[in-house]
Amino acid sequence: MANPTAAVLVIGDEILSGRTRDSNMHLLSGELTRHGIRLMEARVVADDQPAIIEAVNALRRQWDHVFTSGGIGPTHDDITADAVAGAFGVGIGIRDDARAILAAHYERSGLEFNAARQRMARIPDGATLIENPISAAPGFTIGNVHVMAGVPTIFAAMVASVLPTLTGGAPLLSQSLQVNRGEGEVADAFGALAAEFPDLSMGSYPFIRNGAHGTNLVIRGTDGAQLDAAMQKLVALFGRPQ
Amino acid sequence: MANPTAAVLVIGDEILSGRTRDSNMHLLSGELTRHGIRLMEARVVADDQPAIIEAVNALRRQWDHVFTSGGIGPTHDDITADAVAGAFGVGIGIRDDARAILAAHYERSGLEFNAARQRMARIPDGATLIENPISAAPGFTIGNVHVMAGVPTIFAAMVASVLPTLTGGAPLLSQSLQVNRGEGEVADAFGALAAEFPDLSMGSYPFIRNGAHGTNLVIRGTDGAQLDAAMQKLVALFGRPQ
């Protein structure tokens, strides 16, 4: 059975300007791989409503799941919830259950539950909430789109809330061999091995260390026995794992 | 005058699987900002020819420049040059000048210039070469698409070769103020300030440090005088820079 597919959409001018380095994409890619969901595409777009709507619609039509990161806070540049409602063509408004979660959080914290913070209870019609154990303001799932905060600790907590609710596939396994030769020396034999195992995916990743060229050869797939067989042949070709 | 726009397209299963964390996107975003080119979108796609072709064509039509990273080495999974030729509908073949650069490099290194390595001289028709001072194998520019290696040191060297040849815009400036308050407390006044300066872009980025909520308020634009004026008002609202 084929593994479910996913895309991640990171929303934020601060990533595109280079001010902040995104880490959510990398965190999610590892979590999805462990859960047997294949990340097929990632995008970063600006804090711009048409750009978000276009990306959400393109990605949700093409892949089984879409995970978004960023733009669900209380300030004027937090436009993700409205853009996602726009992408689905549904209304959006303050929802009682989200409002109650936030009201309780701010009462406990002794902070004012002001108009800006109440904005975070605005949820597209028909969505279900994603729990935020860190700062209360919920994410939400609508259709196959999971909308989460951009702050890395909160994003990670929301991923941990959502992933167990999704049907995964067979875990995506990988094995690798590092060789002290450039890609150009291993290319022919490695390509032939890849052709021999069409159900596995094989990639070669060159590196330079202390001025010397080396290559990581990586084999990926869901069938452990096939992976072992391919790895044995790889080791026979290029030597023991180092 | 509006700044030129750009997108970056990272090609590679190893990024999507979580095995490798991309760093080229972040490097490029900073370099472009310094050069006055506005990065508008980033994408990561798999080592899959139709996916690369679709992304190249979507991005080159929408933005002034597209920078790609990865997939131009000698192995079977290096399919970027063919995909870019496909996107432009042009032929591809081994080119004499690229072949000569590689032949000289391997002669100097004492390594065999074998068939796999000769593959790296395959360049789409009509492209110009991008110098690779590290491992010789050139990148190339075709139309508004700049095709570069994925190895971070080589990517950076190629960016340094290409950027001076492109017309930049006014440098994109930014100033920021860190406040020890949550976003919800600054949202109203910050949103009003953003509305007062429509030519500037203002973003708020919450963080949690030692359990306390804080916010970075960032103002971006190309007009230094406007930026200073907005920053003075921001400091008057929320206190001195810390």
Short mmCIF file of C-alpha atoms in Angstrom, two decimals:
data_model
loop_
_atom_site.label_atom_id
_atom_site.label_comp_id
_atom_site.label_asym_id
_atom_site.label_seq_id
_atom_site.Cartn_x
_atom_site.Cartn_y
_atom_site.Cartn_z
CA MET A 1 0.00 0.00 0.00
CA ALA A 2 1.32 3.40 -0.92
CA ASN A 3 2.21 5.74 1.92
CA PRO A 4 0.06 8.83 2.48
CA THR A 5 1.61 12.05 1.14
CA ALA A 6 1.96 15.50 2.63
CA ALA A 7 3.20 19.02 2.02
CA VAL A 8 4.28 21.73 4.42
CA LEU A 9 3.54 25.43 3.89
CA VAL A 10 5.59 27.87 5.96
CA ILE A 11 4.08 31.36 6.08
CA GLY A 12 6.26 34.28 6.96
CA ASP A 13 8.16 37.29 5.65
CA GLU A 14 10.76 36.74 8.38
CA ILE A 15 11.89 33.46 6.79
CA LEU A 16 12.06 34.91 3.26
CA SER A 17 14.00 37.98 4.38
CA GLY A 18 16.63 35.78 5.97
CA ARG A 19 16.02 37.26 9.42
CA THR A 20 14.90 33.92 10.85
CA ARG A 21 15.97 30.46 9.78
CA ASP A 22 13.01 28.12 9.58
CA SER A 23 13.29 24.95 11.65
CA ASN A 24 9.70 23.69 11.48
CA MET A 25 10.06 22.18 8.01
CA HIS A 26 12.97 20.03 9.15
CA LEU A 27 11.23 18.98 12.37
CA LEU A 28 8.08 17.99 10.49
CA SER A 29 9.97 16.08 7.79
CA GLY A 30 11.50 13.79 10.41
CA GLU A 31 8.23 13.28 12.29
CA LEU A 32 6.34 12.45 9.09
CA THR A 33 9.00 9.96 7.97
CA ARG A 34 8.73 8.15 11.32
CA HIS A 35 4.94 8.13 10.96
CA GLY A 36 5.08 6.65 7.45
CA ILE A 37 3.81 9.81 5.73
CA ARG A 38 5.86 10.91 2.74
CA LEU A 39 6.67 14.65 2.61
CA MET A 40 6.49 15.49 -1.10
CA GLU A 41 6.79 19.26 -1.20
CA ALA A 42 7.52 22.27 0.97
CA ARG A 43 6.79 25.90 0.28
CA VAL A 44 7.49 29.20 1.99
CA VAL A 45 5.28 32.16 1.08
CA ALA A 46 5.03 35.74 2.32
CA ASP A 47 2.45 37.20 4.70
CA ASP A 48 0.21 37.90 1.73
CA GLN A 49 -3.37 36.66 1.58
CA PRO A 50 -3.56 35.81 -2.18
CA ALA A 51 -0.20 33.99 -1.99
CA ILE A 52 -1.36 31.90 1.00
CA ILE A 53 -4.72 31.08 -0.59
CA GLU A 54 -3.10 29.99 -3.85
CA ALA A 55 -0.54 27.79 -2.09
CA VAL A 56 -3.10 26.19 0.27
CA ASN A 57 -5.38 25.33 -2.64
CA ALA A 58 -2.60 23.98 -4.86
CA LEU A 59 -1.16 21.82 -2.08
CA ARG A 60 -4.40 20.48 -0.58
CA ARG A 61 -5.57 19.32 -4.01
CA GLN A 62 -2.31 17.56 -4.79
CA TRP A 63 -1.38 15.86 -1.50
CA ASP A 64 -3.17 13.89 1.23
CA HIS A 65 -2.23 16.33 4.01
CA VAL A 66 -1.05 19.92 4.25
CA PHE A 67 0.62 21.29 7.38
CA THR A 68 0.96 25.06 7.71
CA SER A 69 3.28 26.94 10.06
CA GLY A 70 2.91 30.55 11.18
CA GLY A 71 0.57 33.52 11.08
CA ILE A 72 -2.08 32.55 13.65
CA GLY A 73 -1.19 35.04 16.41
CA PRO A 74 -2.96 38.22 17.54
CA THR A 75 -1.26 40.89 15.39
CA HIS A 76 -2.19 42.57 12.11
CA ASP A 77 0.27 40.40 10.14
CA ASP A 78 -1.38 37.17 11.36
CA ILE A 79 -3.62 36.43 8.40
CA THR A 80 -3.36 32.66 8.02
CA ALA A 81 -6.77 31.76 9.51
CA ASP A 82 -8.55 34.21 7.21
CA ALA A 83 -6.55 33.02 4.19
CA VAL A 84 -7.37 29.35 4.92
CA ALA A 85 -11.07 30.21 5.31
CA GLY A 86 -10.79 32.01 1.97
CA ALA A 87 -9.11 29.00 0.35
CA PHE A 88 -11.99 26.76 1.47
CA GLY A 89 -14.65 29.39 0.71
CA VAL A 90 -16.08 29.21 4.23
CA GLY A 91 -16.87 31.87 6.84
CA ILE A 92 -14.72 32.66 9.86
CA GLY A 93 -15.63 34.03 13.27
CA ILE A 94 -14.87 33.84 16.97
CA ARG A 95 -15.81 30.38 18.18
CA ASP A 96 -17.10 29.73 21.67
CA ASP A 97 -14.92 26.72 22.50
CA ALA A 98 -11.73 28.43 21.31
CA ARG A 99 -12.74 31.59 23.17
CA ALA A 100 -13.33 29.60 26.37
CA ILE A 101 -9.87 27.96 26.16
CA LEU A 102 -8.21 31.35 25.72
CA ALA A 103 -10.31 33.06 28.42
CA ALA A 104 -9.33 30.37 30.95
CA HIS A 105 -5.65 30.67 29.97
CA TYR A 106 -5.53 34.45 30.39
CA GLU A 107 -7.47 34.27 33.66
CA ARG A 108 -4.87 31.81 35.01
CA SER A 109 -2.04 34.03 33.75
CA GLY A 110 -3.54 37.23 35.20
CA LEU A 111 -3.30 38.87 31.76
CA GLU A 112 -6.06 40.84 30.07
CA PHE A 113 -8.08 38.88 27.49
CA ASN A 114 -8.20 41.87 25.19
CA ALA A 115 -9.55 42.30 21.65
CA ALA A 116 -6.23 41.35 19.99
CA ARG A 117 -6.06 38.09 21.97
CA GLN A 118 -9.71 37.32 21.21
CA ARG A 119 -8.74 37.41 17.52
CA MET A 120 -6.95 34.11 18.16
CA ALA A 121 -10.37 32.48 18.75
CA ARG A 122 -11.33 33.21 15.13
CA ILE A 123 -11.62 29.78 13.48
CA PRO A 124 -12.93 28.92 9.98
CA ASP A 125 -16.39 27.33 9.95
CA GLY A 126 -16.29 23.54 10.12
CA ALA A 127 -12.74 23.24 11.48
CA THR A 128 -11.71 21.16 14.49
CA LEU A 129 -9.29 22.59 17.04
CA ILE A 130 -5.68 21.48 17.53
CA GLU A 131 -4.55 21.62 21.15
CA ASN A 132 -1.79 24.06 22.12
CA PRO A 133 -0.47 22.94 25.53
CA ILE A 134 2.04 25.81 25.65
CA SER A 135 0.24 29.08 25.03
CA ALA A 136 -3.39 27.90 24.69
CA ALA A 137 -4.23 29.60 21.37
CA PRO A 138 -5.41 26.63 19.31
CA GLY A 139 -4.50 25.56 15.80
CA PHE A 140 -7.13 23.92 13.65
CA THR A 141 -7.74 21.26 11.03
CA ILE A 142 -10.09 21.93 8.13
CA GLY A 143 -10.42 19.28 5.43
CA ASN A 144 -6.91 17.93 4.94
CA VAL A 145 -5.19 21.15 6.09
CA HIS A 146 -3.63 21.38 9.55
CA VAL A 147 -2.96 24.96 10.62
CA MET A 148 -0.31 25.43 13.31
CA ALA A 149 1.69 28.15 15.03
CA GLY A 150 5.14 29.20 13.81
CA VAL A 151 6.92 29.40 17.19
CA PRO A 152 8.99 26.19 17.05
CA THR A 153 8.10 24.83 20.50
CA ILE A 154 4.40 25.37 19.85
CA PHE A 155 4.62 23.99 16.31
CA ALA A 156 6.26 20.83 17.68
CA ALA A 157 3.58 20.43 20.37
CA MET A 158 0.82 20.81 17.77
CA VAL A 159 2.47 18.26 15.47
CA ALA A 160 2.54 15.89 18.43
CA SER A 161 -1.22 16.51 18.92
CA VAL A 162 -2.14 15.99 15.27
CA LEU A 163 0.05 13.13 14.04
CA PRO A 164 -1.48 10.37 16.22
CA THR A 165 -4.90 11.21 14.70
CA LEU A 166 -3.69 10.59 11.14
CA THR A 167 -3.42 7.23 9.41
CA GLY A 168 0.23 6.60 8.70
CA GLY A 169 1.79 4.05 6.39
CA ALA A 170 4.61 1.59 6.74
CA PRO A 171 7.54 3.46 8.31
CA LEU A 172 9.92 4.88 5.72
CA LEU A 173 13.24 3.17 6.36
CA SER A 174 16.66 4.27 5.22
CA GLN A 175 20.19 2.91 5.32
CA SER A 176 23.31 4.70 4.26
CA LEU A 177 26.93 4.03 3.43
CA GLN A 178 29.62 6.68 3.52
CA VAL A 179 32.43 6.25 1.01
CA ASN A 180 35.67 8.19 0.67
CA ARG A 181 35.26 8.65 -3.06
CA GLY A 182 33.70 11.36 -5.15
CA GLU A 183 30.25 10.84 -6.66
CA GLY A 184 31.79 10.50 -10.12
CA GLU A 185 33.53 7.26 -9.14
CA VAL A 186 30.49 5.53 -7.71
CA ALA A 187 27.89 6.85 -10.15
CA ASP A 188 27.80 4.00 -12.67
CA ALA A 189 27.60 1.07 -10.24
CA PHE A 190 25.21 2.94 -7.93
CA GLY A 191 22.92 3.81 -10.83
CA ALA A 192 22.88 0.17 -11.94
CA LEU A 193 21.96 -0.92 -8.40
CA ALA A 194 19.12 1.63 -8.32
CA ALA A 195 17.77 0.21 -11.58
CA GLU A 196 17.89 -3.29 -10.04
CA PHE A 197 15.63 -2.21 -7.13
CA PRO A 198 12.84 -0.08 -8.64
CA ASP A 199 10.79 -0.08 -5.41
CA LEU A 200 13.62 1.53 -3.46
CA SER A 201 14.78 5.10 -3.79
CA MET A 202 18.54 5.65 -3.92
CA GLY A 203 20.29 8.97 -3.58
CA SER A 204 23.92 10.06 -3.42
CA TYR A 205 24.98 13.12 -1.44
CA PRO A 206 28.48 14.43 -1.98
CA PHE A 207 30.40 16.24 0.71
CA ILE A 208 33.81 17.86 1.08
CA ARG A 209 35.68 17.28 4.35
CA ASN A 210 39.21 18.56 4.96
CA GLY A 211 39.48 19.17 1.24
CA ALA A 212 38.66 15.55 0.33
CA HIS A 213 35.56 14.50 -1.59
CA GLY A 214 33.28 11.84 -0.14
CA THR A 215 29.76 10.61 -0.80
CA ASN A 216 26.89 9.40 1.34
CA LEU A 217 24.91 6.73 -0.48
CA VAL A 218 21.38 6.46 0.88
CA ILE A 219 18.75 3.80 0.18
CA ARG A 220 15.14 4.41 1.21
CA GLY A 221 12.01 2.31 1.14
CA THR A 222 9.36 0.56 3.21
CA ASP A 223 10.39 -3.07 2.60
CA GLY A 224 13.08 -3.94 5.14
CA ALA A 225 14.12 -7.18 3.42
CA GLN A 226 14.64 -5.43 0.08
CA LEU A 227 16.54 -2.67 1.84
CA ASP A 228 18.83 -5.24 3.48
CA ALA A 229 19.43 -7.00 0.17
CA ALA A 230 20.31 -3.76 -1.60
CA MET A 231 22.55 -2.68 1.26
CA GLN A 232 24.48 -5.97 1.10
CA LYS A 233 25.14 -5.40 -2.58
CA LEU A 234 26.16 -1.81 -1.89
CA VAL A 235 28.66 -2.89 0.74
CA ALA A 236 30.04 -5.55 -1.62
CA LEU A 237 30.56 -2.81 -4.22
CA PHE A 238 32.05 -0.09 -2.06
CA GLY A 239 33.27 -1.63 1.18
CA ARG A 240 32.06 -1.91 4.76
CA PRO A 241 30.12 0.87 6.49
CA GLN A 242 32.57 3.23 8.20
CA MET B 1 11.32 51.75 -8.08
CA ALA B 2 10.15 48.35 -7.01
CA ASN B 3 12.82 45.83 -6.06
CA PRO B 4 13.37 42.81 -8.33
CA THR B 5 11.76 39.61 -7.03
CA ALA B 6 13.06 36.06 -6.75
CA ALA B 7 12.19 32.52 -5.76
CA VAL B 8 14.39 29.64 -4.66
CA LEU B 9 13.74 26.03 -5.63
CA VAL B 10 15.53 23.36 -3.58
CA ILE B 11 15.58 19.97 -5.27
CA GLY B 12 16.16 16.90 -3.18
CA ASP B 13 14.59 13.87 -1.53
CA GLU B 14 17.15 14.15 1.26
CA ILE B 15 15.66 17.45 2.45
CA LEU B 16 12.07 16.19 2.31
CA SER B 17 12.91 12.96 4.16
CA GLY B 18 14.43 14.95 7.02
CA ARG B 19 17.83 13.33 6.55
CA THR B 20 19.49 16.64 5.68
CA ARG B 21 18.53 20.08 6.87
CA ASP B 22 18.63 22.59 4.02
CA SER B 23 20.84 25.61 4.60
CA ASN B 24 20.97 27.05 1.07
CA MET B 25 17.56 28.72 1.30
CA HIS B 26 18.62 30.66 4.38
CA LEU B 27 21.99 31.62 2.90
CA LEU B 28 20.37 32.86 -0.30
CA SER B 29 17.65 34.83 1.51
CA GLY B 30 20.26 36.90 3.32
CA GLU B 31 22.39 37.46 0.21
CA LEU B 32 19.37 38.55 -1.84
CA THR B 33 18.19 40.96 0.87
CA ARG B 34 21.65 42.60 0.91
CA HIS B 35 21.53 42.83 -2.89
CA GLY B 36 18.10 44.49 -2.90
CA ILE B 37 16.30 41.50 -4.43
CA ARG B 38 13.14 40.45 -2.64
CA LEU B 39 12.78 36.69 -2.05
CA MET B 40 9.04 36.05 -2.50
CA GLU B 41 8.74 32.28 -2.39
CA ALA B 42 10.71 29.14 -1.67
CA ARG B 43 9.90 25.57 -2.64
CA VAL B 44 11.39 22.16 -2.00
CA VAL B 45 10.48 19.37 -4.42
CA ALA B 46 11.54 15.74 -4.78
CA ASP B 47 14.02 14.26 -7.27
CA ASP B 48 11.16 13.87 -9.73
CA GLN B 49 11.29 15.27 -13.24
CA PRO B 50 7.62 16.34 -13.63
CA ALA B 51 7.68 17.97 -10.18
CA ILE B 52 10.83 19.95 -11.02
CA ILE B 53 9.50 21.02 -14.43
CA GLU B 54 6.21 22.21 -12.95
CA ALA B 55 7.91 24.18 -10.19
CA VAL B 56 10.51 25.77 -12.52
CA ASN B 57 7.81 26.90 -14.92
CA ALA B 58 5.47 28.23 -12.22
CA LEU B 59 8.26 30.17 -10.51
CA ARG B 60 10.04 31.58 -13.57
CA ARG B 61 6.76 32.98 -14.89
CA GLN B 62 5.85 34.60 -11.59
CA TRP B 63 9.14 36.10 -10.37
CA ASP B 64 12.07 38.00 -11.88
CA HIS B 65 14.66 35.37 -10.90
CA VAL B 66 14.65 31.71 -9.88
CA PHE B 67 17.60 30.11 -8.11
CA THR B 68 17.72 26.31 -7.95
CA SER B 69 19.80 24.19 -5.59
CA GLY B 70 20.77 20.55 -6.06
CA GLY B 71 20.67 17.72 -8.56
CA ILE B 72 23.46 18.67 -10.98
CA GLY B 73 26.02 16.00 -10.06
CA PRO B 74 27.11 12.85 -11.92
CA THR B 75 24.71 10.21 -10.48
CA HIS B 76 21.39 8.76 -11.69
CA ASP B 77 19.41 10.91 -9.25
CA ASP B 78 20.89 14.15 -10.67
CA ILE B 79 18.12 15.15 -13.06
CA THR B 80 17.92 18.92 -12.63
CA ALA B 81 19.67 19.91 -15.89
CA ASP B 82 17.37 17.66 -17.93
CA ALA B 83 14.30 18.92 -16.06
CA VAL B 84 15.26 22.57 -16.64
CA ALA B 85 15.84 21.87 -20.35
CA GLY B 86 12.41 20.26 -20.37
CA ALA B 87 10.84 23.25 -18.64
CA PHE B 88 12.25 25.57 -21.32
CA GLY B 89 11.54 23.13 -24.16
CA VAL B 90 15.15 23.18 -25.36
CA GLY B 91 17.67 20.43 -26.11
CA ILE B 92 20.51 19.37 -23.84
CA GLY B 93 23.89 17.85 -24.58
CA ILE B 94 27.54 17.82 -23.60
CA ARG B 95 28.97 21.25 -24.28
CA ASP B 96 32.58 21.80 -25.30
CA ASP B 97 33.41 24.64 -22.92
CA ALA B 98 31.94 22.82 -19.90
CA ARG B 99 33.70 19.62 -20.95
CA ALA B 100 37.02 21.46 -21.23
CA ILE B 101 36.65 22.95 -17.73
CA LEU B 102 35.96 19.50 -16.27
CA ALA B 103 38.70 17.76 -18.28
CA ALA B 104 41.28 20.26 -17.00
CA HIS B 105 40.05 19.84 -13.43
CA TYR B 106 40.29 16.04 -13.47
CA GLU B 107 43.67 16.16 -15.18
CA ARG B 108 44.97 18.41 -12.40
CA SER B 109 43.43 16.12 -9.76
CA GLY B 110 44.79 12.94 -11.35
CA LEU B 111 41.28 11.46 -11.39
CA GLU B 112 39.68 9.71 -14.32
CA PHE B 113 37.33 11.91 -16.39
CA ASN B 114 34.89 9.03 -16.83
CA ALA B 115 31.44 8.89 -18.41
CA ALA B 116 29.61 9.75 -15.18
CA ARG B 117 31.73 12.86 -14.71
CA GLN B 118 31.25 13.86 -18.35
CA ARG B 119 27.50 13.92 -17.63
CA MET B 120 28.19 17.11 -15.64
CA ALA B 121 29.08 18.85 -18.92
CA ARG B 122 25.50 18.38 -20.16
CA ILE B 123 24.06 21.90 -20.37
CA PRO B 124 20.71 23.01 -21.84
CA ASP B 125 20.98 24.77 -25.20
CA GLY B 126 21.32 28.54 -24.90
CA ALA B 127 22.47 28.58 -21.26
CA THR B 128 25.51 30.46 -19.95
CA LEU B 129 27.82 28.77 -17.44
CA ILE B 130 28.12 29.67 -13.75
CA GLU B 131 31.64 29.28 -12.42
CA ASN B 132 32.31 26.66 -9.73
CA PRO B 133 35.66 27.54 -8.15
CA ILE B 134 35.48 24.55 -5.78
CA SER B 135 34.84 21.40 -7.80
CA ALA B 136 34.79 22.78 -11.37
CA ALA B 137 31.44 21.29 -12.50
CA PRO B 138 29.62 24.43 -13.63
CA GLY B 139 26.11 25.64 -12.90
CA PHE B 140 24.23 27.53 -15.58
CA THR B 141 21.78 30.35 -16.20
CA ILE B 142 19.03 29.95 -18.76
CA GLY B 143 16.48 32.75 -19.14
CA ASN B 144 15.83 33.95 -15.61
CA VAL B 145 16.70 30.60 -13.97
CA HIS B 146 20.04 30.12 -12.21
CA VAL B 147 20.87 26.44 -11.66
CA MET B 148 23.35 25.71 -8.88
CA ALA B 149 24.82 22.81 -6.91
CA GLY B 150 23.33 21.64 -3.61
CA VAL B 151 26.55 21.19 -1.63
CA PRO B 152 26.43 24.30 0.60
CA THR B 153 30.00 25.52 -0.01
CA ILE B 154 29.57 25.19 -3.78
CA PHE B 155 26.10 26.75 -3.70
CA ALA B 156 27.50 29.74 -1.82
CA ALA B 157 30.38 30.12 -4.29
CA MET B 158 27.97 30.02 -7.23
CA VAL B 159 25.68 32.60 -5.60
CA ALA B 160 28.75 34.82 -5.23
CA SER B 161 29.46 34.35 -8.96
CA VAL B 162 25.90 35.11 -10.09
CA LEU B 163 24.68 37.92 -7.83
CA PRO B 164 27.08 40.63 -9.09
CA THR B 165 25.76 40.03 -12.63
CA LEU B 166 22.15 40.80 -11.60
CA THR B 167 20.58 44.22 -11.28
CA GLY B 168 19.65 44.70 -7.64
CA GLY B 169 17.38 47.30 -6.11
CA ALA B 170 17.62 49.62 -3.15
CA PRO B 171 18.91 47.55 -0.21
CA LEU B 172 16.10 46.13 1.93
CA LEU B 173 16.61 47.65 5.37
CA SER B 174 15.19 46.44 8.65
CA GLN B 175 15.13 47.62 12.24
CA SER B 176 13.77 45.73 15.19
CA LEU B 177 12.74 46.26 18.79
CA GLN B 178 12.54 43.47 21.33
CA VAL B 179 9.87 43.90 24.00
CA ASN B 180 9.23 41.82 27.10
CA ARG B 181 5.53 41.54 26.43
CA GLY B 182 3.41 39.03 24.59
CA GLU B 183 2.15 39.80 21.11
CA GLY B 184 -1.38 40.24 22.43
CA GLU B 185 -0.38 43.33 24.40
CA VAL B 186 1.34 45.13 21.54
CA ALA B 187 -0.99 44.07 18.73
CA ASP B 188 -3.35 47.06 18.65
CA ALA B 189 -0.79 49.86 18.75
CA PHE B 190 1.58 48.00 16.42
CA GLY B 191 -1.20 47.37 13.90
CA ALA B 192 -2.13 51.08 13.99
CA LEU B 193 1.51 52.02 13.35
CA ALA B 194 1.65 49.61 10.39
CA ALA B 195 -1.45 51.26 8.92
CA GLU B 196 0.23 54.67 9.32
CA PHE B 197 3.25 53.57 7.19
CA PRO B 198 1.81 51.66 4.21
CA ASP B 199 5.18 51.60 2.37
CA LEU B 200 6.86 49.76 5.22
CA SER B 201 6.30 46.14 6.17
CA MET B 202 5.89 45.43 9.88
CA GLY B 203 5.97 42.01 11.47
CA SER B 204 5.82 40.74 15.03
CA TYR B 205 7.60 37.54 16.06
CA PRO B 206 6.77 36.08 19.44
CA PHE B 207 9.25 34.03 21.43
CA ILE B 208 9.32 32.23 24.74
CA ARG B 209 12.48 32.55 26.85
CA ASN B 210 12.79 31.06 30.34
CA GLY B 211 9.04 30.62 30.32
CA ALA B 212 8.36 34.32 29.65
CA HIS B 213 6.70 35.62 26.51
CA GLY B 214 8.41 38.33 24.48
CA THR B 215 8.04 39.75 21.00
CA ASN B 216 10.42 41.00 18.33
CA LEU B 217 8.86 43.86 16.39
CA VAL B 218 10.45 44.25 12.97
CA ILE B 219 10.06 47.07 10.45
CA ARG B 220 11.29 46.58 6.89
CA GLY B 221 11.51 48.84 3.86
CA THR B 222 13.83 50.61 1.46
CA ASP B 223 13.33 54.23 2.62
CA GLY B 224 15.72 54.82 5.51
CA ALA B 225 14.08 58.09 6.61
CA GLN B 226 10.65 56.48 6.83
CA LEU B 227 12.15 53.55 8.69
CA ASP B 228 13.75 55.91 11.22
CA ALA B 229 10.48 57.81 11.68
CA ALA B 230 8.52 54.61 12.28
CA MET B 231 11.17 53.29 14.64
CA GLN B 232 11.04 56.49 16.72
CA LYS B 233 7.30 56.06 17.12
CA LEU B 234 7.76 52.39 17.99
CA VAL B 235 10.28 53.21 20.70
CA ALA B 236 7.95 55.91 22.06
CA LEU B 237 5.19 53.29 22.28
CA PHE B 238 7.13 50.39 23.76
CA GLY B 239 10.36 51.70 25.25
CA ARG B 240 14.01 51.84 24.26
CA PRO B 241 15.72 49.11 22.27
CA GLN B 242 17.16 46.53 24.68
#
